[in-house]
Amino acid sequence: MESVTGAPVVVGVDTSPRSNDAVELAAAEAALRHRPLRIVHAFLWPLARLAVPPASPYPALDAFRDEARSLLTDAERLAAKTAPGTRITTEIITDLPVSALLAESRHADLLVVGDRGSGGFRGLVVGSVAVQTATHASCPVLIARRRRDAAGPVIVGIDGSAASQRALEFAAREASLQGVDLVAVHAWGLPPTLGAGELVPLAYELAAARDEEERILAESLAGTAQLWPDVRIQRDLHRGAPARALLGWSRRARLIVVGSRGHGGFPGLLLGSVGQHLIHHAACPVAVVRAAP
């Protein structure tokens, strides 16, 4: 999943108001990364939800094709206003949303989607489209949840897994591009249950557990400061639920970054409860980064 030289930032658009947020976010990312921006829309038969070629001879579809073209024109205008000088291309894609976005991700530096959608991308992100793209895309996926705090830090969830290491790389680069701090969050706690007759760990056992979690966090961050000397790195060793820790940070963050799967402090990310919770409830955009295949 290495960045492709000259690969664009791709954004999927539809007729929902939240789609504009995705376009603005994608345009800003393209400008920061010095990448072209590609805006795509999946044109489907509005009732049957079937892919229809743009050149199909059915007159009844003309109005819908015109709407799709108008949608892309408006999105291109908004993107050009957000990121003047960025090279922008648009395309109506004859395909279903998931397969269209996954195909785009194979040649993209970053894929951006809105957190809710309609039309060509119905159900983003609450439906299956965003979940499937975040899980299976060949590039990082950025979900445009609400507005980001321009002065806030980039937050990354760390658990020592391969996916979280890729998330850390992405987050550090993003913090450098944005000129903001990076906060590495690692959550830990007691076993989820204590059976009958089991003893609560003693204080020294808790101290030993904390030392181990500090080691995991330190090893995960080893070398990051040298690779990104312009980024100020903060550590948050959080004893408690990872979802609560990350949601708390999201209220004052520019971006939350997580791996698509994890262990330790973030079990089951993204398909587990933590990742799902962030997608639905985070107060800032969420980036999901897969481990290398």
PDB file of C-alpha atoms in Angstrom:
ATOM      1  CA  MET A   1       0.000   0.000   0.000  1.00  0.00           C
ATOM      2  CA  GLU A   2       2.880   2.395  -0.733  1.00  0.00           C
ATOM      3  CA  SER A   3       1.906   5.746  -2.222  1.00  0.00           C
ATOM      4  CA  VAL A   4       1.818   5.645  -6.007  1.00  0.00           C
ATOM      5  CA  THR A   5       3.972   8.314  -7.664  1.00  0.00           C
ATOM      6  CA  GLY A   6       1.675  11.028  -8.977  1.00  0.00           C
ATOM      7  CA  ALA A   7      -1.389   9.196  -7.645  1.00  0.00           C
ATOM      8  CA  PRO A   8      -4.365  11.487  -7.014  1.00  0.00           C
ATOM      9  CA  VAL A   9      -6.486  12.148  -3.995  1.00  0.00           C
ATOM     10  CA  VAL A  10      -9.873  10.665  -4.936  1.00  0.00           C
ATOM     11  CA  VAL A  11     -13.205  11.797  -3.536  1.00  0.00           C
ATOM     12  CA  GLY A  12     -16.588  10.143  -4.077  1.00  0.00           C
ATOM     13  CA  VAL A  13     -19.481  12.591  -4.353  1.00  0.00           C
ATOM     14  CA  ASP A  14     -23.266  12.398  -4.358  1.00  0.00           C
ATOM     15  CA  THR A  15     -26.255  14.707  -3.869  1.00  0.00           C
ATOM     16  CA  SER A  16     -26.097  14.879  -0.069  1.00  0.00           C
ATOM     17  CA  PRO A  17     -25.130  18.146   1.687  1.00  0.00           C
ATOM     18  CA  ARG A  18     -22.303  16.306   3.500  1.00  0.00           C
ATOM     19  CA  SER A  19     -20.719  15.565   0.126  1.00  0.00           C
ATOM     20  CA  ASN A  20     -19.445  19.147   0.010  1.00  0.00           C
ATOM     21  CA  ASP A  21     -17.513  18.535   3.233  1.00  0.00           C
ATOM     22  CA  ALA A  22     -15.782  15.578   1.585  1.00  0.00           C
ATOM     23  CA  VAL A  23     -14.892  17.662  -1.489  1.00  0.00           C
ATOM     24  CA  GLU A  24     -13.422  20.479   0.590  1.00  0.00           C
ATOM     25  CA  LEU A  25     -11.446  18.046   2.727  1.00  0.00           C
ATOM     26  CA  ALA A  26     -10.159  16.163  -0.321  1.00  0.00           C
ATOM     27  CA  ALA A  27      -9.163  19.380  -2.090  1.00  0.00           C
ATOM     28  CA  ALA A  28      -7.261  20.597   0.959  1.00  0.00           C
ATOM     29  CA  GLU A  29      -5.457  17.245   1.240  1.00  0.00           C
ATOM     30  CA  ALA A  30      -4.567  17.262  -2.451  1.00  0.00           C
ATOM     31  CA  ALA A  31      -3.051  20.723  -2.124  1.00  0.00           C
ATOM     32  CA  LEU A  32      -1.031  19.785   0.952  1.00  0.00           C
ATOM     33  CA  ARG A  33       0.259  16.607  -0.692  1.00  0.00           C
ATOM     34  CA  HIS A  34       0.896  18.316  -4.047  1.00  0.00           C
ATOM     35  CA  ARG A  35      -1.336  15.735  -5.683  1.00  0.00           C
ATOM     36  CA  PRO A  36      -4.018  16.050  -8.359  1.00  0.00           C
ATOM     37  CA  LEU A  37      -7.645  15.720  -7.239  1.00  0.00           C
ATOM     38  CA  ARG A  38     -10.003  13.256  -8.890  1.00  0.00           C
ATOM     39  CA  ILE A  39     -13.752  13.641  -8.259  1.00  0.00           C
ATOM     40  CA  VAL A  40     -15.924  10.643  -9.104  1.00  0.00           C
ATOM     41  CA  HIS A  41     -19.630   9.818  -9.051  1.00  0.00           C
ATOM     42  CA  ALA A  42     -21.259   6.423  -9.635  1.00  0.00           C
ATOM     43  CA  PHE A  43     -24.195   6.822 -12.004  1.00  0.00           C
ATOM     44  CA  LEU A  44     -26.934   4.312 -11.192  1.00  0.00           C
ATOM     45  CA  TRP A  45     -30.461   3.741 -12.386  1.00  0.00           C
ATOM     46  CA  PRO A  46     -32.278   5.679  -9.644  1.00  0.00           C
ATOM     47  CA  LEU A  47     -34.992   3.073  -9.027  1.00  0.00           C
ATOM     48  CA  ALA A  48     -33.428  -0.285  -9.804  1.00  0.00           C
ATOM     49  CA  ARG A  49     -29.992   0.777  -8.473  1.00  0.00           C
ATOM     50  CA  LEU A  50     -28.340  -0.748 -11.548  1.00  0.00           C
ATOM     51  CA  ALA A  51     -25.237   0.583 -13.240  1.00  0.00           C
ATOM     52  CA  VAL A  52     -26.137   2.374 -16.460  1.00  0.00           C
ATOM     53  CA  PRO A  53     -23.609   3.402 -19.113  1.00  0.00           C
ATOM     54  CA  PRO A  54     -23.450   7.201 -19.508  1.00  0.00           C
ATOM     55  CA  ALA A  55     -24.134   6.781 -23.255  1.00  0.00           C
ATOM     56  CA  SER A  56     -27.241   4.619 -22.720  1.00  0.00           C
ATOM     57  CA  PRO A  57     -29.995   5.520 -25.247  1.00  0.00           C
ATOM     58  CA  TYR A  58     -32.849   5.712 -22.699  1.00  0.00           C
ATOM     59  CA  PRO A  59     -34.320   9.263 -22.887  1.00  0.00           C
ATOM     60  CA  ALA A  60     -35.753   8.932 -19.382  1.00  0.00           C
ATOM     61  CA  LEU A  61     -32.228   8.905 -18.023  1.00  0.00           C
ATOM     62  CA  ASP A  62     -31.209  12.218 -19.553  1.00  0.00           C
ATOM     63  CA  ALA A  63     -32.363  14.216 -16.537  1.00  0.00           C
ATOM     64  CA  PHE A  64     -30.416  11.978 -14.195  1.00  0.00           C
ATOM     65  CA  ARG A  65     -27.304  12.215 -16.349  1.00  0.00           C
ATOM     66  CA  ASP A  66     -27.645  15.989 -16.384  1.00  0.00           C
ATOM     67  CA  GLU A  67     -27.925  15.946 -12.598  1.00  0.00           C
ATOM     68  CA  ALA A  68     -24.764  13.838 -12.357  1.00  0.00           C
ATOM     69  CA  ARG A  69     -22.860  16.204 -14.659  1.00  0.00           C
ATOM     70  CA  SER A  70     -24.117  19.202 -12.708  1.00  0.00           C
ATOM     71  CA  LEU A  71     -23.071  17.511  -9.473  1.00  0.00           C
ATOM     72  CA  LEU A  72     -19.520  17.064 -10.738  1.00  0.00           C
ATOM     73  CA  THR A  73     -19.399  20.628 -12.082  1.00  0.00           C
ATOM     74  CA  ASP A  74     -20.438  22.022  -8.703  1.00  0.00           C
ATOM     75  CA  ALA A  75     -17.948  19.793  -6.897  1.00  0.00           C
ATOM     76  CA  GLU A  76     -15.139  20.859  -9.224  1.00  0.00           C
ATOM     77  CA  ARG A  77     -16.008  24.521  -8.659  1.00  0.00           C
ATOM     78  CA  LEU A  78     -15.963  24.041  -4.877  1.00  0.00           C
ATOM     79  CA  ALA A  79     -12.660  22.159  -5.018  1.00  0.00           C
ATOM     80  CA  ALA A  80     -11.045  24.863  -7.153  1.00  0.00           C
ATOM     81  CA  LYS A  81     -12.181  27.498  -4.664  1.00  0.00           C
ATOM     82  CA  THR A  82     -10.805  25.458  -1.744  1.00  0.00           C
ATOM     83  CA  ALA A  83      -7.469  24.629  -3.358  1.00  0.00           C
ATOM     84  CA  PRO A  84      -6.627  27.081  -6.177  1.00  0.00           C
ATOM     85  CA  GLY A  85      -4.039  25.761  -8.579  1.00  0.00           C
ATOM     86  CA  THR A  86      -4.764  22.092  -7.877  1.00  0.00           C
ATOM     87  CA  ARG A  87      -5.234  19.968 -10.988  1.00  0.00           C
ATOM     88  CA  ILE A  88      -8.776  18.582 -10.917  1.00  0.00           C
ATOM     89  CA  THR A  89     -10.414  15.892 -13.041  1.00  0.00           C
ATOM     90  CA  THR A  90     -13.945  14.470 -12.823  1.00  0.00           C
ATOM     91  CA  GLU A  91     -15.637  11.320 -14.055  1.00  0.00           C
ATOM     92  CA  ILE A  92     -19.010   9.629 -13.983  1.00  0.00           C
ATOM     93  CA  ILE A  93     -18.315   5.943 -13.311  1.00  0.00           C
ATOM     94  CA  THR A  94     -20.635   3.195 -14.502  1.00  0.00           C
ATOM     95  CA  ASP A  95     -20.477   0.905 -11.499  1.00  0.00           C
ATOM     96  CA  LEU A  96     -21.841   0.236  -8.047  1.00  0.00           C
ATOM     97  CA  PRO A  97     -20.434   2.473  -5.294  1.00  0.00           C
ATOM     98  CA  VAL A  98     -18.321  -0.088  -3.430  1.00  0.00           C
ATOM     99  CA  SER A  99     -16.652  -1.590  -6.474  1.00  0.00           C
ATOM    100  CA  ALA A 100     -16.150   1.875  -8.014  1.00  0.00           C
ATOM    101  CA  LEU A 101     -14.409   3.231  -4.931  1.00  0.00           C
ATOM    102  CA  LEU A 102     -12.318   0.119  -4.374  1.00  0.00           C
ATOM    103  CA  ALA A 103     -11.156   0.229  -7.992  1.00  0.00           C
ATOM    104  CA  GLU A 104     -10.258   3.899  -7.582  1.00  0.00           C
ATOM    105  CA  SER A 105      -8.319   3.154  -4.396  1.00  0.00           C
ATOM    106  CA  ARG A 106      -5.874   0.936  -6.282  1.00  0.00           C
ATOM    107  CA  HIS A 107      -4.477   3.986  -8.045  1.00  0.00           C
ATOM    108  CA  ALA A 108      -5.019   6.638  -5.351  1.00  0.00           C
ATOM    109  CA  ASP A 109      -2.831   8.236  -2.706  1.00  0.00           C
ATOM    110  CA  LEU A 110      -5.895   8.823  -0.523  1.00  0.00           C
ATOM    111  CA  LEU A 111      -9.625   8.072  -0.807  1.00  0.00           C
ATOM    112  CA  VAL A 112     -12.048  10.566   0.771  1.00  0.00           C
ATOM    113  CA  VAL A 113     -15.729   9.885   1.475  1.00  0.00           C
ATOM    114  CA  GLY A 114     -18.473  11.717   3.327  1.00  0.00           C
ATOM    115  CA  ASP A 115     -19.960  10.343   6.515  1.00  0.00           C
ATOM    116  CA  ARG A 116     -23.446  10.152   5.020  1.00  0.00           C
ATOM    117  CA  GLY A 117     -24.612   9.990   1.453  1.00  0.00           C
ATOM    118  CA  SER A 118     -27.362   9.607  -1.100  1.00  0.00           C
ATOM    119  CA  GLY A 119     -27.652   9.126  -4.830  1.00  0.00           C
ATOM    120  CA  GLY A 120     -24.576   7.393  -6.227  1.00  0.00           C
ATOM    121  CA  PHE A 121     -23.109   6.771  -2.778  1.00  0.00           C
ATOM    122  CA  ARG A 122     -26.180   6.122  -0.638  1.00  0.00           C
ATOM    123  CA  GLY A 123     -25.582   5.188   2.975  1.00  0.00           C
ATOM    124  CA  LEU A 124     -22.048   6.587   3.408  1.00  0.00           C
ATOM    125  CA  VAL A 125     -20.859   6.027   6.082  1.00  0.00           C
ATOM    126  CA  VAL A 126     -23.648   4.516   8.155  1.00  0.00           C
ATOM    127  CA  GLY A 127     -24.339   1.955   5.447  1.00  0.00           C
ATOM    128  CA  SER A 128     -22.058  -0.706   4.088  1.00  0.00           C
ATOM    129  CA  VAL A 129     -20.192   1.392   1.507  1.00  0.00           C
ATOM    130  CA  ALA A 130     -17.825   3.232   3.839  1.00  0.00           C
ATOM    131  CA  VAL A 131     -17.299   0.195   6.054  1.00  0.00           C
ATOM    132  CA  GLN A 132     -16.297  -1.884   3.048  1.00  0.00           C
ATOM    133  CA  THR A 133     -14.037   0.777   1.571  1.00  0.00           C
ATOM    134  CA  ALA A 134     -12.351   1.426   4.913  1.00  0.00           C
ATOM    135  CA  THR A 135     -11.826  -2.301   5.342  1.00  0.00           C
ATOM    136  CA  HIS A 136     -10.741  -3.237   1.819  1.00  0.00           C
ATOM    137  CA  ALA A 137      -9.386  -0.130   0.066  1.00  0.00           C
ATOM    138  CA  SER A 138      -5.836  -0.306  -1.229  1.00  0.00           C
ATOM    139  CA  CYS A 139      -5.035   3.169   0.108  1.00  0.00           C
ATOM    140  CA  PRO A 140      -5.877   5.071   3.303  1.00  0.00           C
ATOM    141  CA  VAL A 141      -9.519   6.145   3.599  1.00  0.00           C
ATOM    142  CA  LEU A 142     -10.423   9.548   5.058  1.00  0.00           C
ATOM    143  CA  ILE A 143     -13.985   9.939   6.318  1.00  0.00           C
ATOM    144  CA  ALA A 144     -15.172  13.549   6.407  1.00  0.00           C
ATOM    145  CA  ARG A 145     -16.944  13.583   9.761  1.00  0.00           C
ATOM    146  CA  ARG A 146     -17.971  17.108  10.732  1.00  0.00           C
ATOM    147  CA  ARG A 147     -15.523  20.006  10.645  1.00  0.00           C
ATOM    148  CA  ARG A 148     -11.978  19.625  11.891  1.00  0.00           C
ATOM    149  CA  ASP A 149     -10.297  21.946  14.358  1.00  0.00           C
ATOM    150  CA  ALA A 150      -7.711  23.742  12.219  1.00  0.00           C
ATOM    151  CA  ALA A 151      -5.411  24.247  15.198  1.00  0.00           C
ATOM    152  CA  GLY A 152      -6.002  20.841  16.768  1.00  0.00           C
ATOM    153  CA  PRO A 153      -3.485  17.978  16.796  1.00  0.00           C
ATOM    154  CA  VAL A 154      -3.486  14.797  14.746  1.00  0.00           C
ATOM    155  CA  ILE A 155      -4.401  11.864  17.012  1.00  0.00           C
ATOM    156  CA  VAL A 156      -3.292   8.299  16.323  1.00  0.00           C
ATOM    157  CA  GLY A 157      -4.334   5.097  18.111  1.00  0.00           C
ATOM    158  CA  ILE A 158      -1.329   2.911  18.966  1.00  0.00           C
ATOM    159  CA  ASP A 159      -1.395  -0.751  20.011  1.00  0.00           C
ATOM    160  CA  GLY A 160       1.818  -2.223  18.616  1.00  0.00           C
ATOM    161  CA  SER A 161       0.138  -3.983  15.690  1.00  0.00           C
ATOM    162  CA  ALA A 162       1.303  -3.695  12.084  1.00  0.00           C
ATOM    163  CA  ALA A 163      -1.830  -1.756  11.188  1.00  0.00           C
ATOM    164  CA  SER A 164      -1.267   0.787  13.946  1.00  0.00           C
ATOM    165  CA  GLN A 165       2.334   1.266  12.788  1.00  0.00           C
ATOM    166  CA  ARG A 166       1.072   2.138   9.322  1.00  0.00           C
ATOM    167  CA  ALA A 167      -1.447   4.453  10.964  1.00  0.00           C
ATOM    168  CA  LEU A 168       1.408   6.108  12.871  1.00  0.00           C
ATOM    169  CA  GLU A 169       3.364   6.685   9.660  1.00  0.00           C
ATOM    170  CA  PHE A 170       0.295   8.241   8.043  1.00  0.00           C
ATOM    171  CA  ALA A 171      -0.469  10.380  11.110  1.00  0.00           C
ATOM    172  CA  ALA A 172       3.107  11.667  11.444  1.00  0.00           C
ATOM    173  CA  ARG A 173       3.189  12.657   7.799  1.00  0.00           C
ATOM    174  CA  GLU A 174      -0.181  14.360   8.161  1.00  0.00           C
ATOM    175  CA  ALA A 175       0.939  16.276  11.262  1.00  0.00           C
ATOM    176  CA  SER A 176       4.031  17.435   9.375  1.00  0.00           C
ATOM    177  CA  LEU A 177       1.997  18.574   6.374  1.00  0.00           C
ATOM    178  CA  GLN A 178      -0.535  20.339   8.578  1.00  0.00           C
ATOM    179  CA  GLY A 179       2.084  21.865  10.872  1.00  0.00           C
ATOM    180  CA  VAL A 180       0.379  20.583  14.033  1.00  0.00           C
ATOM    181  CA  ASP A 181       1.257  18.321  16.966  1.00  0.00           C
ATOM    182  CA  LEU A 182       0.941  14.544  16.914  1.00  0.00           C
ATOM    183  CA  VAL A 183      -0.638  12.770  19.890  1.00  0.00           C
ATOM    184  CA  ALA A 184      -0.056   9.006  20.186  1.00  0.00           C
ATOM    185  CA  VAL A 185      -2.799   7.397  22.297  1.00  0.00           C
ATOM    186  CA  HIS A 186      -2.446   3.936  23.793  1.00  0.00           C
ATOM    187  CA  ALA A 187      -5.287   2.640  25.958  1.00  0.00           C
ATOM    188  CA  TRP A 188      -4.944  -0.186  28.435  1.00  0.00           C
ATOM    189  CA  GLY A 189      -6.807  -1.599  31.401  1.00  0.00           C
ATOM    190  CA  LEU A 190      -7.639  -4.580  33.547  1.00  0.00           C
ATOM    191  CA  PRO A 191      -8.957  -7.813  32.045  1.00  0.00           C
ATOM    192  CA  PRO A 192     -12.576  -7.290  30.968  1.00  0.00           C
ATOM    193  CA  THR A 193     -13.980  -9.579  33.681  1.00  0.00           C
ATOM    194  CA  LEU A 194     -12.940 -11.012  36.991  1.00  0.00           C
ATOM    195  CA  GLY A 195     -14.557 -14.351  37.727  1.00  0.00           C
ATOM    196  CA  ALA A 196     -15.818 -15.500  41.100  1.00  0.00           C
ATOM    197  CA  GLY A 197     -12.934 -15.953  43.511  1.00  0.00           C
ATOM    198  CA  GLU A 198     -10.468 -14.030  41.337  1.00  0.00           C
ATOM    199  CA  LEU A 199      -8.469 -11.372  43.140  1.00  0.00           C
ATOM    200  CA  VAL A 200      -8.173  -7.767  42.091  1.00  0.00           C
ATOM    201  CA  PRO A 201      -4.549  -7.143  40.995  1.00  0.00           C
ATOM    202  CA  LEU A 202      -2.305  -5.595  43.617  1.00  0.00           C
ATOM    203  CA  ALA A 203      -0.804  -2.147  43.187  1.00  0.00           C
ATOM    204  CA  TYR A 204       2.580  -3.484  42.127  1.00  0.00           C
ATOM    205  CA  GLU A 205       0.896  -5.672  39.501  1.00  0.00           C
ATOM    206  CA  LEU A 206      -0.849  -2.614  38.100  1.00  0.00           C
ATOM    207  CA  ALA A 207       2.475  -0.758  38.082  1.00  0.00           C
ATOM    208  CA  ALA A 208       4.081  -3.638  36.210  1.00  0.00           C
ATOM    209  CA  ALA A 209       1.220  -3.648  33.713  1.00  0.00           C
ATOM    210  CA  ARG A 210       1.588   0.081  33.180  1.00  0.00           C
ATOM    211  CA  ASP A 211       5.334  -0.317  32.636  1.00  0.00           C
ATOM    212  CA  GLU A 212       4.616  -2.931  29.959  1.00  0.00           C
ATOM    213  CA  GLU A 213       2.127  -0.642  28.219  1.00  0.00           C
ATOM    214  CA  GLU A 214       4.638   2.210  28.350  1.00  0.00           C
ATOM    215  CA  ARG A 215       7.172  -0.089  26.704  1.00  0.00           C
ATOM    216  CA  ILE A 216       4.730  -0.923  23.893  1.00  0.00           C
ATOM    217  CA  LEU A 217       4.042   2.749  23.284  1.00  0.00           C
ATOM    218  CA  ALA A 218       7.739   3.686  23.392  1.00  0.00           C
ATOM    219  CA  GLU A 219       8.706   0.890  20.984  1.00  0.00           C
ATOM    220  CA  SER A 220       5.918   1.886  18.608  1.00  0.00           C
ATOM    221  CA  LEU A 221       7.178   5.472  18.548  1.00  0.00           C
ATOM    222  CA  ALA A 222      10.868   4.583  18.271  1.00  0.00           C
ATOM    223  CA  GLY A 223      12.406   6.468  15.375  1.00  0.00           C
ATOM    224  CA  THR A 224       9.342   8.618  14.655  1.00  0.00           C
ATOM    225  CA  ALA A 225      10.925  11.795  16.039  1.00  0.00           C
ATOM    226  CA  GLN A 226      13.994  11.246  13.859  1.00  0.00           C
ATOM    227  CA  LEU A 227      11.906  10.695  10.744  1.00  0.00           C
ATOM    228  CA  TRP A 228       9.700  13.712  11.441  1.00  0.00           C
ATOM    229  CA  PRO A 229      11.881  16.203  13.380  1.00  0.00           C
ATOM    230  CA  ASP A 230       9.457  19.059  12.687  1.00  0.00           C
ATOM    231  CA  VAL A 231       6.586  17.301  14.507  1.00  0.00           C
ATOM    232  CA  ARG A 232       6.108  17.680  18.245  1.00  0.00           C
ATOM    233  CA  ILE A 233       4.991  14.290  19.610  1.00  0.00           C
ATOM    234  CA  GLN A 234       2.888  13.882  22.742  1.00  0.00           C
ATOM    235  CA  ARG A 235       2.134  10.567  24.433  1.00  0.00           C
ATOM    236  CA  ASP A 236      -1.150   9.658  26.083  1.00  0.00           C
ATOM    237  CA  LEU A 237      -0.997   6.383  28.012  1.00  0.00           C
ATOM    238  CA  HIS A 238      -4.669   6.108  28.849  1.00  0.00           C
ATOM    239  CA  ARG A 239      -5.997   3.645  31.397  1.00  0.00           C
ATOM    240  CA  GLY A 240      -9.528   2.966  30.288  1.00  0.00           C
ATOM    241  CA  ALA A 241     -11.653   2.283  27.238  1.00  0.00           C
ATOM    242  CA  PRO A 242      -9.925   3.146  23.949  1.00  0.00           C
ATOM    243  CA  ALA A 243     -13.140   4.403  22.335  1.00  0.00           C
ATOM    244  CA  ARG A 244     -13.681   6.872  25.160  1.00  0.00           C
ATOM    245  CA  ALA A 245     -10.068   8.065  24.969  1.00  0.00           C
ATOM    246  CA  LEU A 246     -10.173   8.674  21.227  1.00  0.00           C
ATOM    247  CA  LEU A 247     -13.637  10.233  21.247  1.00  0.00           C
ATOM    248  CA  GLY A 248     -12.485  12.613  23.947  1.00  0.00           C
ATOM    249  CA  TRP A 249      -9.529  13.682  21.842  1.00  0.00           C
ATOM    250  CA  SER A 250     -11.724  14.013  18.728  1.00  0.00           C
ATOM    251  CA  ARG A 251     -13.515  17.006  20.240  1.00  0.00           C
ATOM    252  CA  ARG A 252     -10.340  19.070  19.962  1.00  0.00           C
ATOM    253  CA  ALA A 253      -8.491  17.254  17.175  1.00  0.00           C
ATOM    254  CA  ARG A 254      -7.816  18.002  13.549  1.00  0.00           C
ATOM    255  CA  LEU A 255      -7.884  14.317  12.637  1.00  0.00           C
ATOM    256  CA  ILE A 256      -8.107  10.856  14.243  1.00  0.00           C
ATOM    257  CA  VAL A 257      -6.041   8.100  12.597  1.00  0.00           C
ATOM    258  CA  VAL A 258      -6.511   4.376  13.280  1.00  0.00           C
ATOM    259  CA  GLY A 259      -5.357   1.102  11.782  1.00  0.00           C
ATOM    260  CA  SER A 260      -7.895  -1.134  10.087  1.00  0.00           C
ATOM    261  CA  ARG A 261      -7.195  -3.941  12.552  1.00  0.00           C
ATOM    262  CA  GLY A 262      -5.354  -4.040  15.829  1.00  0.00           C
ATOM    263  CA  HIS A 263      -4.733  -5.795  19.105  1.00  0.00           C
ATOM    264  CA  GLY A 264      -3.858  -4.875  22.651  1.00  0.00           C
ATOM    265  CA  GLY A 265      -5.323  -1.471  23.410  1.00  0.00           C
ATOM    266  CA  PHE A 266      -7.373  -1.434  20.213  1.00  0.00           C
ATOM    267  CA  PRO A 267      -8.667  -4.971  19.598  1.00  0.00           C
ATOM    268  CA  GLY A 268     -10.523  -5.587  16.382  1.00  0.00           C
ATOM    269  CA  LEU A 269     -10.025  -2.144  14.823  1.00  0.00           C
ATOM    270  CA  LEU A 270     -11.645  -1.295  12.365  1.00  0.00           C
ATOM    271  CA  LEU A 271     -14.314  -3.971  12.312  1.00  0.00           C
ATOM    272  CA  GLY A 272     -14.516  -4.080  16.095  1.00  0.00           C
ATOM    273  CA  SER A 273     -16.510  -1.791  18.330  1.00  0.00           C
ATOM    274  CA  VAL A 274     -13.845   0.921  18.678  1.00  0.00           C
ATOM    275  CA  GLY A 275     -13.493   1.642  14.975  1.00  0.00           C
ATOM    276  CA  GLN A 276     -17.233   1.477  14.384  1.00  0.00           C
ATOM    277  CA  HIS A 277     -17.802   3.850  17.289  1.00  0.00           C
ATOM    278  CA  LEU A 278     -15.311   6.367  15.903  1.00  0.00           C
ATOM    279  CA  ILE A 279     -16.855   6.303  12.451  1.00  0.00           C
ATOM    280  CA  HIS A 280     -20.293   7.005  13.877  1.00  0.00           C
ATOM    281  CA  HIS A 281     -19.483   9.380  16.724  1.00  0.00           C
ATOM    282  CA  ALA A 282     -16.094  11.109  16.305  1.00  0.00           C
ATOM    283  CA  ALA A 283     -16.258  14.896  16.331  1.00  0.00           C
ATOM    284  CA  CYS A 284     -13.592  15.248  13.616  1.00  0.00           C
ATOM    285  CA  PRO A 285     -12.543  13.430  10.420  1.00  0.00           C
ATOM    286  CA  VAL A 286     -11.341   9.833  10.801  1.00  0.00           C
ATOM    287  CA  ALA A 287      -8.625   8.212   8.680  1.00  0.00           C
ATOM    288  CA  VAL A 288      -8.423   4.419   8.443  1.00  0.00           C
ATOM    289  CA  VAL A 289      -5.103   2.913   7.355  1.00  0.00           C
ATOM    290  CA  ARG A 290      -4.679  -0.742   6.450  1.00  0.00           C
ATOM    291  CA  ALA A 291      -1.561  -2.742   7.169  1.00  0.00           C
ATOM    292  CA  ALA A 292       0.491  -3.801   4.170  1.00  0.00           C
ATOM    293  CA  PRO A 293      -1.010  -6.950   2.592  1.00  0.00           C
TER     294      PRO A 293
END
